[in-house]
Amino acid sequence: MSLNQVQFSGKDILEKEFKTGMRGYNQEEVDEFLDKIIQDYDLFKQEIERLQQENERLRKTSSEQTSRTRSTQPAPQMNYDVLKRLSNLEKAVFGKKFADTEG
């Protein structure tokens, strides 16, 4: 159920009038209970709105982090340069014999 599908507001509950019958409920007791329901109802509405705002904030933060992660990844060319340097270092350390067996 979304917030848009809520059938009653706190004001609707407060203003609701019931007909009294010969063997009806104690009106003060019903009013006190409805007042508590209104308070809970308003608290739930506030909590839903707070959670929706937090959800939106987290979505924005997540998408910002994703875009930052993508932009900070090293370029493939850098890896090629590292491999080339390593190959040259191996040739220097192991000499011509290693270079001949390599390829």
Coordinates of C-alpha atoms in Angstrom, one line a residue:
M1 CA 0.0 0.0 0.0
S2 CA 1.5 3.3 -0.9
L3 CA 0.9 6.7 0.7
N4 CA -1.3 7.7 -2.1
Q5 CA -3.7 4.8 -1.4
V6 CA -4.4 5.8 2.3
Q7 CA -8.1 6.0 2.8
F8 CA -8.2 8.3 5.9
S9 CA -6.3 11.2 7.2
G10 CA -6.0 12.2 10.9
K11 CA -8.5 14.9 10.2
D12 CA -11.0 12.3 8.7
I13 CA -10.7 10.2 11.8
L14 CA -11.1 13.2 14.1
E15 CA -14.2 14.5 12.3
K16 CA -16.0 11.1 11.9
E17 CA -19.3 11.1 13.7
F18 CA -21.2 8.0 14.7
K19 CA -24.8 7.7 15.4
T20 CA -25.7 6.8 19.0
G21 CA -28.0 4.0 19.8
M22 CA -29.8 2.9 22.9
R23 CA -27.1 0.4 23.8
G24 CA -24.2 2.2 22.2
Y25 CA -20.6 2.7 23.2
N26 CA -19.3 5.3 25.7
Q27 CA -18.7 8.3 23.5
E28 CA -15.8 9.6 25.6
E29 CA -14.0 6.2 25.5
V30 CA -14.4 6.1 21.7
D31 CA -13.1 9.6 21.3
E32 CA -10.1 8.9 23.5
F33 CA -9.3 5.8 21.5
L34 CA -9.7 7.6 18.2
D35 CA -7.3 10.4 19.5
K36 CA -4.6 7.8 20.1
I37 CA -5.2 6.3 16.6
I38 CA -4.8 9.8 15.1
Q39 CA -1.5 10.3 16.9
D40 CA -0.2 6.9 15.7
Y41 CA -1.5 7.7 12.2
D42 CA 0.4 11.0 12.1
L43 CA 3.6 9.3 13.4
F44 CA 3.4 6.6 10.7
K45 CA 2.9 9.2 8.0
Q46 CA 6.0 11.2 9.3
E47 CA 8.1 8.0 9.5
I48 CA 7.1 7.0 5.9
E49 CA 8.0 10.5 4.6
R50 CA 11.4 10.3 6.5
L51 CA 12.1 6.9 5.1
Q52 CA 11.3 8.0 1.6
Q53 CA 13.6 11.0 1.9
E54 CA 16.4 8.7 3.3
N55 CA 15.8 6.2 0.5
E56 CA 16.2 9.0 -2.1
R57 CA 19.3 10.3 -0.5
L58 CA 20.8 6.8 -0.4
R59 CA 20.0 6.3 -4.1
K60 CA 21.8 9.5 -5.0
T61 CA 24.8 8.6 -2.9
S62 CA 25.0 5.1 -4.4
S63 CA 24.8 6.5 -8.0
E64 CA 27.5 9.1 -7.2
Q65 CA 29.8 6.4 -5.8
T66 CA 29.2 4.2 -8.8
S67 CA 30.1 7.0 -11.2
R68 CA 33.2 7.8 -9.1
T69 CA 34.3 4.2 -9.2
R70 CA 33.9 4.0 -12.9
S71 CA 35.9 7.2 -13.5
T72 CA 38.8 6.2 -11.2
Q73 CA 39.5 2.8 -12.8
P74 CA 42.9 2.8 -14.5
A75 CA 43.1 2.8 -18.3
P76 CA 44.0 -0.5 -20.0
Q77 CA 47.1 1.3 -21.5
M78 CA 48.5 1.7 -18.1
N79 CA 48.5 -2.1 -17.5
Y80 CA 50.3 -2.6 -20.9
D81 CA 53.0 -0.2 -19.8
V82 CA 53.5 -2.1 -16.5
L83 CA 53.8 -5.4 -18.4
K84 CA 56.3 -3.9 -20.8
R85 CA 58.4 -2.6 -17.9
L86 CA 58.2 -6.0 -16.1
S87 CA 59.3 -7.7 -19.3
N88 CA 62.3 -5.4 -19.7
L89 CA 63.2 -5.9 -16.0
E90 CA 63.1 -9.7 -16.4
K91 CA 65.4 -9.5 -19.5
A92 CA 67.9 -7.3 -17.5
V93 CA 67.9 -9.7 -14.5
F94 CA 67.8 -13.0 -16.3
G95 CA 69.8 -12.0 -19.4
K96 CA 69.6 -13.0 -23.0
K97 CA 68.8 -16.7 -22.2
F98 CA 65.4 -15.7 -20.8
A99 CA 64.6 -13.4 -23.6
D100 CA 65.3 -16.2 -26.2
T101 CA 63.0 -18.7 -24.4
E102 CA 60.2 -16.2 -24.0
G103 CA 59.0 -15.9 -27.4

